[in-house]
Tab-separated table of C-alpha atoms in Angstrom:
chain	number	residue	atom	x	y	z
D	1	MET	CA	0.000	0.000	0.000
D	2	VAL	CA	1.402	3.399	-1.006
D	3	THR	CA	0.568	6.535	0.950
D	4	THR	CA	0.569	9.751	-1.055
D	5	LEU	CA	1.587	12.697	1.074
D	6	PRO	CA	-0.322	15.955	0.510
D	7	LEU	CA	1.622	18.919	-0.862
D	8	ALA	CA	2.517	21.415	1.818
D	9	PRO	CA	1.957	25.152	1.270
D	10	LYS	CA	5.143	27.071	0.453
D	11	ILE	CA	6.441	30.170	2.220
D	12	GLY	CA	8.826	32.739	0.739
D	13	MET	CA	10.850	35.065	2.958
D	14	VAL	CA	12.509	38.424	2.314
D	15	SER	CA	14.610	39.327	5.379
D	16	LEU	CA	15.953	42.863	5.698
D	17	GLY	CA	17.923	44.724	8.349
D	18	CYS	CA	20.371	43.693	11.051
D	19	PRO	CA	21.392	40.252	12.371
D	20	LYS	CA	18.774	40.561	15.121
D	21	ALA	CA	16.080	40.730	12.440
D	22	LEU	CA	17.733	37.776	10.717
D	23	VAL	CA	17.328	35.741	13.912
D	24	ASP	CA	13.651	36.751	14.001
D	25	SER	CA	13.278	35.442	10.433
D	26	GLU	CA	14.971	32.183	11.370
D	27	ARG	CA	12.635	31.691	14.329
D	28	ILE	CA	9.571	32.378	12.204
D	29	LEU	CA	10.696	29.968	9.490
D	30	THR	CA	11.622	27.320	12.041
D	31	LYS	CA	8.134	27.470	13.553
D	32	LEU	CA	6.455	27.411	10.143
D	33	ARG	CA	8.617	24.496	9.002
D	34	SER	CA	7.695	22.572	12.144
D	35	ASP	CA	4.052	23.283	11.275
D	36	GLY	CA	4.507	21.492	7.969
D	37	TYR	CA	5.187	24.345	5.539
D	38	ASP	CA	7.708	24.090	2.716
D	39	LEU	CA	9.998	26.963	1.781
D	40	SER	CA	10.217	28.665	-1.585
D	41	ALA	CA	13.238	30.477	-2.996
D	42	ASN	CA	11.194	32.432	-5.531
D	43	TYR	CA	7.968	34.370	-5.739
D	44	ASP	CA	6.304	32.221	-8.393
D	45	ASP	CA	5.475	29.124	-6.374
D	46	ALA	CA	5.157	30.695	-2.911
D	47	ASP	CA	1.675	30.557	-1.428
D	48	VAL	CA	2.574	33.415	0.925
D	49	VAL	CA	5.576	35.791	1.004
D	50	LEU	CA	6.816	37.185	4.323
D	51	VAL	CA	8.709	40.494	4.295
D	52	ASN	CA	10.651	41.112	7.525
D	53	THR	CA	11.206	44.860	7.454
D	54	CYS	CA	13.719	47.282	8.936
D	55	GLY	CA	12.533	50.641	10.254
D	56	PHE	CA	15.637	52.074	11.894
D	57	LEU	CA	16.513	54.722	9.271
D	58	ASP	CA	14.372	56.465	6.686
D	59	SER	CA	16.523	54.896	3.977
D	60	ALA	CA	15.881	51.466	5.522
D	61	LYS	CA	12.145	52.174	5.542
D	62	GLU	CA	12.260	52.991	1.849
D	63	GLU	CA	14.137	49.757	1.198
D	64	SER	CA	11.459	47.898	3.159
D	65	LEU	CA	8.651	49.555	1.213
D	66	ASP	CA	10.413	48.715	-2.050
D	67	ALA	CA	10.699	45.077	-0.940
D	68	ILE	CA	7.002	44.970	-0.044
D	69	GLY	CA	6.161	46.495	-3.427
D	70	GLU	CA	8.234	43.939	-5.286
D	71	ALA	CA	6.642	41.065	-3.347
D	72	MET	CA	3.165	42.435	-4.042
D	73	ALA	CA	3.913	42.826	-7.752
D	74	GLU	CA	5.520	39.406	-8.135
D	75	ASN	CA	3.247	37.390	-5.849
D	76	GLY	CA	0.436	39.445	-4.334
D	77	ARG	CA	-0.030	37.419	-1.133
D	78	VAL	CA	2.217	39.260	1.302
D	79	ILE	CA	2.510	39.403	5.095
D	80	VAL	CA	4.640	42.181	6.579
D	81	THR	CA	6.472	41.849	9.888
D	82	GLY	CA	9.496	43.398	11.633
D	83	CYS	CA	10.394	46.847	12.903
D	84	MET	CA	8.426	48.785	10.298
D	85	GLY	CA	5.354	46.808	11.251
D	86	ASN	CA	4.784	49.476	13.906
D	87	GLU	CA	3.875	51.822	11.049
D	88	ALA	CA	1.001	49.727	9.753
D	89	GLU	CA	-1.000	52.737	8.572
D	90	ALA	CA	1.826	53.960	6.348
D	91	ILE	CA	2.251	50.472	4.879
D	92	ARG	CA	-1.464	49.995	4.242
D	93	ALA	CA	-1.730	53.463	2.692
D	94	ARG	CA	0.750	52.340	0.062
D	95	PHE	CA	-0.171	48.659	-0.103
D	96	PRO	CA	-3.797	48.240	1.018
D	97	ASP	CA	-3.938	44.600	-0.102
D	98	VAL	CA	-1.219	43.156	2.152
D	99	LEU	CA	-2.674	40.205	4.042
D	100	ALA	CA	-1.422	41.163	7.512
D	101	ILE	CA	1.066	43.414	9.312
D	102	THR	CA	2.780	42.515	12.589
D	103	GLY	CA	5.497	44.257	14.601
D	104	ALA	CA	9.023	43.286	15.624
D	105	HIS	CA	9.557	39.880	17.270
D	106	GLN	CA	5.802	39.119	17.268
D	107	TYR	CA	6.450	35.526	16.310
D	108	GLU	CA	3.078	34.108	17.316
D	109	ALA	CA	1.168	36.838	15.484
D	110	VAL	CA	3.014	36.365	12.190
D	111	VAL	CA	2.710	32.569	12.354
D	112	ASN	CA	-1.023	32.899	13.013
D	113	ALA	CA	-1.309	35.250	10.039
D	114	VAL	CA	0.355	32.640	7.824
D	115	HIS	CA	-1.989	29.952	9.151
D	116	GLU	CA	-4.984	32.112	8.263
D	117	ALA	CA	-3.693	33.006	4.807
D	118	SER	CA	-2.621	29.480	3.881
D	119	PRO	CA	-3.590	26.816	6.411
D	120	PRO	CA	-1.019	24.090	7.093
D	121	VAL	CA	-1.556	20.571	5.833
D	122	PRO	CA	-1.290	17.979	8.628
D	123	ASN	CA	1.429	15.407	7.918
D	124	ALA	CA	2.467	12.957	10.594
D	125	PHE	CA	4.947	11.053	8.417
D	126	VAL	CA	7.759	13.536	7.934
D	127	ASP	CA	10.065	15.288	10.417
D	128	LEU	CA	10.499	18.659	8.783
D	129	VAL	CA	12.814	20.548	11.138
D	130	PRO	CA	16.500	19.814	11.800
D	131	GLU	CA	17.702	19.821	15.389
D	132	GLY	CA	19.321	23.263	15.103
D	133	GLY	CA	16.277	24.878	13.490
D	134	LEU	CA	16.216	26.527	10.087
D	135	LYS	CA	19.032	28.970	9.385
D	136	LEU	CA	19.478	31.772	6.884
D	137	THR	CA	23.227	31.790	7.497
D	138	PRO	CA	25.727	29.170	6.324
D	139	ARG	CA	25.706	26.048	8.435
D	140	HIS	CA	29.049	26.771	10.101
D	141	TYR	CA	28.072	29.990	11.885
D	142	SER	CA	24.916	31.050	13.698
D	143	TYR	CA	23.577	34.145	15.413
D	144	VAL	CA	22.203	33.622	18.920
D	145	LYS	CA	19.987	36.381	20.302
D	146	ILE	CA	20.139	36.588	24.099
D	147	SER	CA	17.658	39.422	24.699
D	148	GLU	CA	15.176	41.758	23.079
D	149	GLY	CA	14.786	45.511	23.467
D	150	CYS	CA	16.934	48.128	25.175
D	151	ASN	CA	16.779	50.307	28.306
D	152	HIS	CA	18.869	53.143	26.847
D	153	ARG	CA	17.315	56.227	25.310
D	154	CYS	CA	20.025	57.420	22.937
D	155	ALA	CA	18.918	60.575	21.108
D	156	PHE	CA	19.482	59.169	17.608
D	157	CYS	CA	17.835	55.773	18.177
D	158	ILE	CA	14.216	54.589	18.076
D	159	ILE	CA	14.911	50.935	18.877
D	160	PRO	CA	13.183	51.089	22.307
D	161	SER	CA	10.007	52.400	20.661
D	162	LEU	CA	10.226	49.621	18.067
D	163	ARG	CA	11.288	46.720	20.270
D	164	GLY	CA	10.554	47.901	23.818
D	165	ASP	CA	12.657	47.706	26.956
D	166	LEU	CA	15.180	44.979	27.718
D	167	VAL	CA	13.741	41.458	27.952
D	168	SER	CA	16.397	38.810	28.636
D	169	ARG	CA	16.124	35.130	27.793
D	170	ARG	CA	16.783	32.457	30.400
D	171	PRO	CA	20.432	31.365	30.372
D	172	ASP	CA	19.524	27.694	30.201
D	173	ALA	CA	17.353	28.322	27.116
D	174	ILE	CA	20.209	30.163	25.402
D	175	LEU	CA	22.701	27.424	26.235
D	176	ARG	CA	20.324	24.711	25.062
D	177	GLU	CA	19.889	26.508	21.728
D	178	ALA	CA	23.643	26.992	21.366
D	179	GLU	CA	24.352	23.353	22.202
D	180	LYS	CA	21.907	22.194	19.517
D	181	LEU	CA	23.506	24.509	16.977
D	182	VAL	CA	26.982	23.177	17.709
D	183	ALA	CA	25.706	19.601	17.505
D	184	ALA	CA	24.217	20.454	14.088
D	185	GLY	CA	27.564	21.717	12.743
D	186	THR	CA	27.905	25.334	13.908
D	187	LYS	CA	31.556	26.273	14.442
D	188	GLU	CA	31.013	29.920	15.379
D	189	LEU	CA	28.356	31.422	17.666
D	190	LEU	CA	27.712	35.137	17.202
D	191	ILE	CA	26.057	36.526	20.326
D	192	ILE	CA	23.713	39.434	19.617
D	193	SER	CA	21.173	41.693	21.300
D	194	GLN	CA	20.567	45.435	21.500
D	195	ASP	CA	22.848	45.622	24.561
D	196	THR	CA	24.708	42.407	25.284
D	197	SER	CA	26.374	43.838	28.402
D	198	ALA	CA	22.962	44.494	29.995
D	199	TYR	CA	21.907	40.861	29.626
D	200	GLY	CA	20.013	39.710	32.709
D	201	VAL	CA	19.566	43.131	34.338
D	202	ASP	CA	15.781	42.965	33.922
D	203	ILE	CA	15.548	39.554	35.603
D	204	LYS	CA	18.077	40.482	38.305
D	205	HIS	CA	20.614	37.994	36.913
D	206	GLN	CA	18.439	35.122	38.126
D	207	PRO	CA	20.368	31.820	37.959
D	208	ARG	CA	19.093	28.680	36.260
D	209	GLN	CA	20.205	25.087	36.396
D	210	TRP	CA	22.375	23.943	33.501
D	211	LYS	CA	24.212	20.609	33.414
D	212	GLY	CA	23.826	20.219	37.167
D	213	ARG	CA	25.087	23.696	38.096
D	214	GLU	CA	23.667	27.182	38.451
D	215	VAL	CA	24.360	29.712	35.700
D	216	ARG	CA	23.447	33.345	36.280
D	217	ALA	CA	21.725	35.429	33.613
D	218	HIS	CA	24.855	37.538	33.271
D	219	MET	CA	27.115	38.235	30.309
D	220	THR	CA	30.261	36.898	31.987
D	221	ASP	CA	28.666	33.659	33.198
D	222	LEU	CA	26.958	33.103	29.864
D	223	ALA	CA	30.172	33.722	27.904
D	224	ARG	CA	32.051	31.230	30.082
D	225	GLU	CA	29.440	28.522	29.548
D	226	LEU	CA	29.173	29.187	25.814
D	227	GLY	CA	32.946	28.908	25.576
D	228	SER	CA	32.778	25.352	26.888
D	229	LEU	CA	30.737	24.181	23.879
D	230	GLY	CA	33.729	23.956	21.538
D	231	ALA	CA	32.840	26.711	19.050
D	232	TRP	CA	34.167	30.215	18.496
D	233	VAL	CA	32.080	32.616	20.587
D	234	ARG	CA	31.946	36.198	19.295
D	235	LEU	CA	30.342	39.011	21.329
D	236	HIS	CA	28.481	41.759	19.473
D	237	TYR	CA	26.832	45.020	20.599
D	238	VAL	CA	28.733	45.193	23.879
D	239	TYR	CA	28.245	48.357	25.914
D	240	PRO	CA	31.413	49.141	27.935
D	241	TYR	CA	30.071	48.585	31.440
D	242	PRO	CA	32.737	47.851	34.097
D	243	HIS	CA	31.946	44.113	34.142
D	244	VAL	CA	33.069	43.831	30.497
D	245	ASN	CA	36.562	43.727	32.027
D	246	ASP	CA	35.706	40.273	33.371
D	247	VAL	CA	35.314	38.679	29.934
D	248	ILE	CA	38.803	39.678	28.774
D	249	PRO	CA	40.543	36.917	30.817
D	250	LEU	CA	38.178	34.411	29.155
D	251	MET	CA	39.591	35.573	25.811
D	252	ALA	CA	43.157	35.298	27.074
D	253	GLU	CA	42.417	31.706	28.154
D	254	GLY	CA	41.086	30.892	24.675
D	255	LEU	CA	37.618	30.192	26.030
D	256	ILE	CA	35.898	32.829	23.868
D	257	THR	CA	37.022	34.601	20.714
D	258	PRO	CA	39.236	37.657	21.403
D	259	TYR	CA	36.826	40.103	19.790
D	260	LEU	CA	34.561	42.844	21.099
D	261	ASP	CA	32.034	44.789	19.064
D	262	ILE	CA	31.467	48.045	20.994
D	263	PRO	CA	29.452	50.775	19.237
D	264	PHE	CA	31.124	53.829	20.787
D	265	GLN	CA	29.314	56.191	18.350
D	266	HIS	CA	31.637	59.147	19.128
D	267	ALA	CA	34.426	60.316	21.426
D	268	ALA	CA	33.915	64.071	21.936
D	269	PRO	CA	32.278	64.619	25.377
D	270	SER	CA	29.881	67.291	24.086
D	271	VAL	CA	28.624	65.047	21.283
D	272	LEU	CA	28.275	62.038	23.570
D	273	LYS	CA	26.259	64.186	25.964
D	274	ALA	CA	23.973	65.348	23.134
D	275	MET	CA	23.604	61.725	22.064
D	276	LYS	CA	22.689	60.860	25.684
D	277	ARG	CA	25.606	58.472	25.916
D	278	PRO	CA	28.143	58.523	28.781
D	279	ALA	CA	31.059	60.887	28.072
D	280	ASN	CA	33.753	58.653	29.567
D	281	GLU	CA	36.160	58.375	26.645
D	282	ALA	CA	39.257	58.850	28.823
D	283	LYS	CA	38.360	55.825	30.931
D	284	VAL	CA	37.565	53.858	27.785
D	285	LEU	CA	41.063	54.483	26.376
D	286	GLU	CA	42.598	53.347	29.660
D	287	ARG	CA	40.434	50.241	29.680
D	288	ILE	CA	41.329	49.394	26.085
D	289	ARG	CA	45.017	49.546	27.061
D	290	ASN	CA	44.343	47.259	30.029
D	291	TRP	CA	42.408	44.818	27.843
D	292	ARG	CA	45.330	44.610	25.428
D	293	ASP	CA	47.714	44.011	28.308
D	294	ILE	CA	45.619	41.013	29.370
D	295	CYS	CA	44.829	39.747	25.855
D	296	PRO	CA	47.225	41.222	23.251
D	297	ASP	CA	45.304	39.629	20.350
D	298	ILE	CA	41.963	41.206	21.233
D	299	ALA	CA	40.281	42.829	18.221
D	300	ILE	CA	37.946	45.746	18.889
D	301	ARG	CA	35.377	46.800	16.320
D	302	SER	CA	33.205	49.869	16.634
D	303	SER	CA	30.930	52.230	14.745
D	304	PHE	CA	30.770	56.024	14.787
D	305	VAL	CA	28.277	58.666	13.707
D	306	VAL	CA	29.595	61.790	11.989
D	307	GLY	CA	27.608	64.949	11.418
D	308	PHE	CA	25.453	64.627	14.544
D	309	PRO	CA	23.574	67.903	15.245
D	310	GLY	CA	25.896	70.348	16.955
D	311	GLU	CA	29.081	68.450	16.057
D	312	THR	CA	31.777	71.081	15.475
D	313	GLU	CA	35.016	70.734	13.551
D	314	ALA	CA	36.781	70.623	16.923
D	315	ASP	CA	34.529	67.748	18.028
D	316	PHE	CA	35.284	65.848	14.859
D	317	GLN	CA	39.024	66.423	15.199
D	318	TYR	CA	38.758	65.173	18.774
D	319	LEU	CA	37.266	61.960	17.398
D	320	LEU	CA	40.092	61.569	14.860
D	321	ASP	CA	42.705	62.109	17.573
D	322	TRP	CA	40.882	59.619	19.811
D	323	LEU	CA	40.988	57.038	17.038
D	324	ASP	CA	44.737	57.593	16.675
D	325	GLU	CA	45.129	56.701	20.318
D	326	ALA	CA	42.545	53.924	20.498
D	327	GLN	CA	43.881	52.099	17.412
D	328	LEU	CA	40.665	50.151	16.929
D	329	ASP	CA	40.964	47.134	14.658
D	330	ARG	CA	37.719	47.489	12.721
D	331	VAL	CA	35.622	50.642	12.311
D	332	GLY	CA	32.388	51.461	10.528
D	333	ALA	CA	31.122	55.025	10.132
D	334	PHE	CA	27.727	56.485	9.329
D	335	ARG	CA	26.567	59.914	8.318
D	336	PHE	CA	23.897	61.128	10.747
D	337	GLU	CA	20.454	60.644	9.288
D	338	PRO	CA	17.308	61.968	10.980
D	339	VAL	CA	14.930	59.176	11.917
D	340	GLU	CA	11.259	59.877	12.469
D	341	GLY	CA	10.558	59.733	16.189
D	342	ALA	CA	14.169	60.238	17.317
D	343	ALA	CA	14.885	62.960	19.887
D	344	ALA	CA	17.941	64.086	17.916
D	345	ASN	CA	15.704	65.575	15.240
D	346	ALA	CA	14.823	68.467	17.545
D	347	LEU	CA	18.440	69.371	18.352
D	348	PRO	CA	19.805	72.696	17.100
D	349	ASP	CA	22.720	73.306	14.710
D	350	PRO	CA	22.248	70.577	12.096
D	351	VAL	CA	25.419	69.786	10.170
D	352	PRO	CA	25.223	70.537	6.423
D	353	GLU	CA	25.210	67.498	4.153
D	354	GLU	CA	28.440	68.498	2.408
D	355	VAL	CA	30.184	68.757	5.798
D	356	LYS	CA	28.863	65.331	6.807
D	357	GLU	CA	30.233	63.865	3.597
D	358	ASP	CA	33.624	65.487	4.095
D	359	ARG	CA	33.865	64.160	7.656
D	360	TYR	CA	32.719	60.725	6.567
D	361	GLN	CA	35.473	60.548	3.943
D	362	ARG	CA	38.071	61.745	6.442
D	363	ILE	CA	37.137	59.241	9.140
D	364	MET	CA	37.124	56.404	6.622
D	365	GLU	CA	40.575	57.456	5.401
D	366	LYS	CA	41.854	57.608	8.989
D	367	THR	CA	40.467	54.215	9.976
D	368	ALA	CA	41.691	52.598	6.744
D	369	MET	CA	45.232	53.744	7.578
D	370	ILE	CA	44.967	52.311	11.084
D	371	SER	CA	43.551	49.051	9.760
D	372	ALA	CA	46.287	48.727	7.132
D	373	ALA	CA	49.029	49.208	9.732
D	374	LYS	CA	47.474	46.689	12.118
D	375	LEU	CA	47.072	44.105	9.372
D	376	GLN	CA	50.645	44.659	8.138
D	377	ALA	CA	51.823	43.746	11.641
D	378	LYS	CA	50.214	40.321	11.214
D	379	ILE	CA	52.377	39.369	8.230
D	380	GLY	CA	54.536	36.411	9.177
D	381	ARG	CA	52.206	35.241	11.931
D	382	THR	CA	50.215	32.019	11.932
D	383	LEU	CA	46.529	32.570	12.716
D	384	PRO	CA	43.506	30.293	13.047
D	385	VAL	CA	41.073	30.897	10.188
D	386	ILE	CA	37.520	29.658	9.691
D	387	ILE	CA	36.718	28.854	6.055
D	388	ASP	CA	33.623	30.481	4.558
D	389	ILE	CA	34.093	29.600	0.871
D	390	ALA	CA	36.305	26.948	-0.763
D	391	ASP	CA	36.560	26.590	-4.539
D	392	ASP	CA	37.553	23.645	-6.704
D	393	GLU	CA	40.811	25.237	-7.810
D	394	GLY	CA	42.520	25.213	-4.428
D	395	GLY	CA	41.633	28.691	-3.265
D	396	ALA	CA	39.544	29.616	-0.247
D	397	THR	CA	38.220	32.608	1.644
D	398	GLY	CA	37.860	32.676	5.383
D	399	ARG	CA	38.073	34.864	8.431
D	400	SER	CA	40.443	35.248	11.336
D	401	GLN	CA	39.205	35.583	14.894
D	402	ALA	CA	39.377	39.366	14.370
D	403	ASP	CA	36.750	39.226	11.624
D	404	ALA	CA	33.008	38.802	11.979
D	405	PRO	CA	31.075	37.672	8.885
D	406	GLU	CA	29.667	40.297	6.523
D	407	ILE	CA	31.033	43.325	8.417
D	408	ASP	CA	34.797	42.829	8.803
D	409	GLY	CA	37.672	41.692	6.612
D	410	GLU	CA	38.555	38.347	5.092
D	411	VAL	CA	41.546	36.039	4.758
D	412	HIS	CA	42.234	34.932	1.181
D	413	LEU	CA	44.086	31.631	0.864
D	414	ARG	CA	46.099	30.159	-1.993
D	415	ASP	CA	47.289	26.625	-2.728
D	416	THR	CA	44.720	25.111	-0.403
D	417	SER	CA	42.796	22.034	-1.489
D	418	GLY	CA	40.403	19.721	0.247
D	419	LEU	CA	38.838	22.417	2.409
D	420	LYS	CA	35.152	22.953	3.026
D	421	ALA	CA	33.105	25.689	4.654
D	422	GLY	CA	33.380	25.502	8.420
D	423	ASP	CA	36.901	24.060	8.548
D	424	ILE	CA	39.212	25.863	10.965
D	425	ILE	CA	42.862	25.757	9.922
D	426	ASP	CA	46.141	27.476	10.727
D	427	VAL	CA	47.178	30.024	8.100
D	428	LEU	CA	50.564	31.662	7.550
D	429	ILE	CA	49.888	35.327	6.741
D	430	GLU	CA	51.953	36.461	3.750
D	431	ASP	CA	50.455	39.833	2.809
D	432	ALA	CA	47.794	42.388	3.734
D	433	ASP	CA	45.956	45.417	2.403
D	434	GLU	CA	43.719	47.953	4.161
D	435	HIS	CA	41.064	45.414	5.095
D	436	ASP	CA	42.057	41.833	4.209
D	437	LEU	CA	44.819	39.321	4.850
D	438	PHE	CA	46.404	36.920	2.366
D	439	GLY	CA	48.106	33.668	3.216
D	440	VAL	CA	48.539	29.944	2.817
D	441	GLY	CA	47.183	27.105	4.912
D	442	ILE	CA	49.673	25.154	6.980
D	443	LYS	CA	49.319	21.407	6.642
D	444	ASN	CA	49.582	19.531	9.912
């Protein structure tokens, strides 16, 4: 007797925005897959298309609206979710026929909307979800979100109004997710949130049982436990609270990856005050020196905003001088862009666009020079590298521990055969440019 299985409805996904939104998309797809839905890589055969939007900047909103428009034109059965979902009226004014609109991290609501638009087909014969869930990243690295929301009220940011105040996950739930990911082949865990350093503050660092011992809901405790799972552990969106000092010895011990992503945003005290961020840049420089004393290989990445309202030429020069002293390994810069709902919009003395552009070019030139010098110093060293892409001709592209995927540099390898994505090998660094390293794998 042959049983014919019914065809499952297919879901398409367009995921925009930051890694935190990417994790939201993964969770939604994982739940839908477990409910029996198939996934579609194109508009044509998707029964429903989900668009996970970004609403942080006006330019991101336009990108989200363009994505919704394309999905409506190509398919017509569209559900909108994500940060821009809070602006449902604006979306419906432009696209009145979207099936449903839900806000950021409203997983249950978006899944229910899919169920209503295209009901699942019961199928008891097939296990549809792998142990690690469905991922939109390559198998060998995974983002792990440890909290939602943020308690800060920075003048340029509307994240709290989009995602609310800090809500931390239980440490045992995070560790269980991470353990499953590693068991499924993940070699690198990228820890994300709006404020990783604040993890557990809202639940008073309440401990939970994990593997027969108590683990507090605290960044240091969580990092230590994650480091025991056997994968690279990379910390993103770290605010420089005093207890960040406690994770540096874990890096020196090799327990977690010697990398910190700290969005400083600026250095001039007057600008930091206007941004409603602590103006403690002198202490930060001292702490960076101490961190490097403890863990000389630590890589520090950051991002900065230029052209913030009221930023003077003296403020900007202060930032350039600060960067000379800080010698950060990886830097991203952004021209200030007014965001609807942000307090910064009401500040006096806006910086002209041509001045913003000039300062943006100057900070990028400064940070490229610093990066080039730091990478030149790595020539002749042997570094562990995780492989992202391996071709059939013996070449490969990977990343050192100083490089997060998508946002930092790469390591380009020659004369390397037999590698596959996710392999971690030792590489002799032979050359460098402003952003990338070049080398050859060392055969053991």
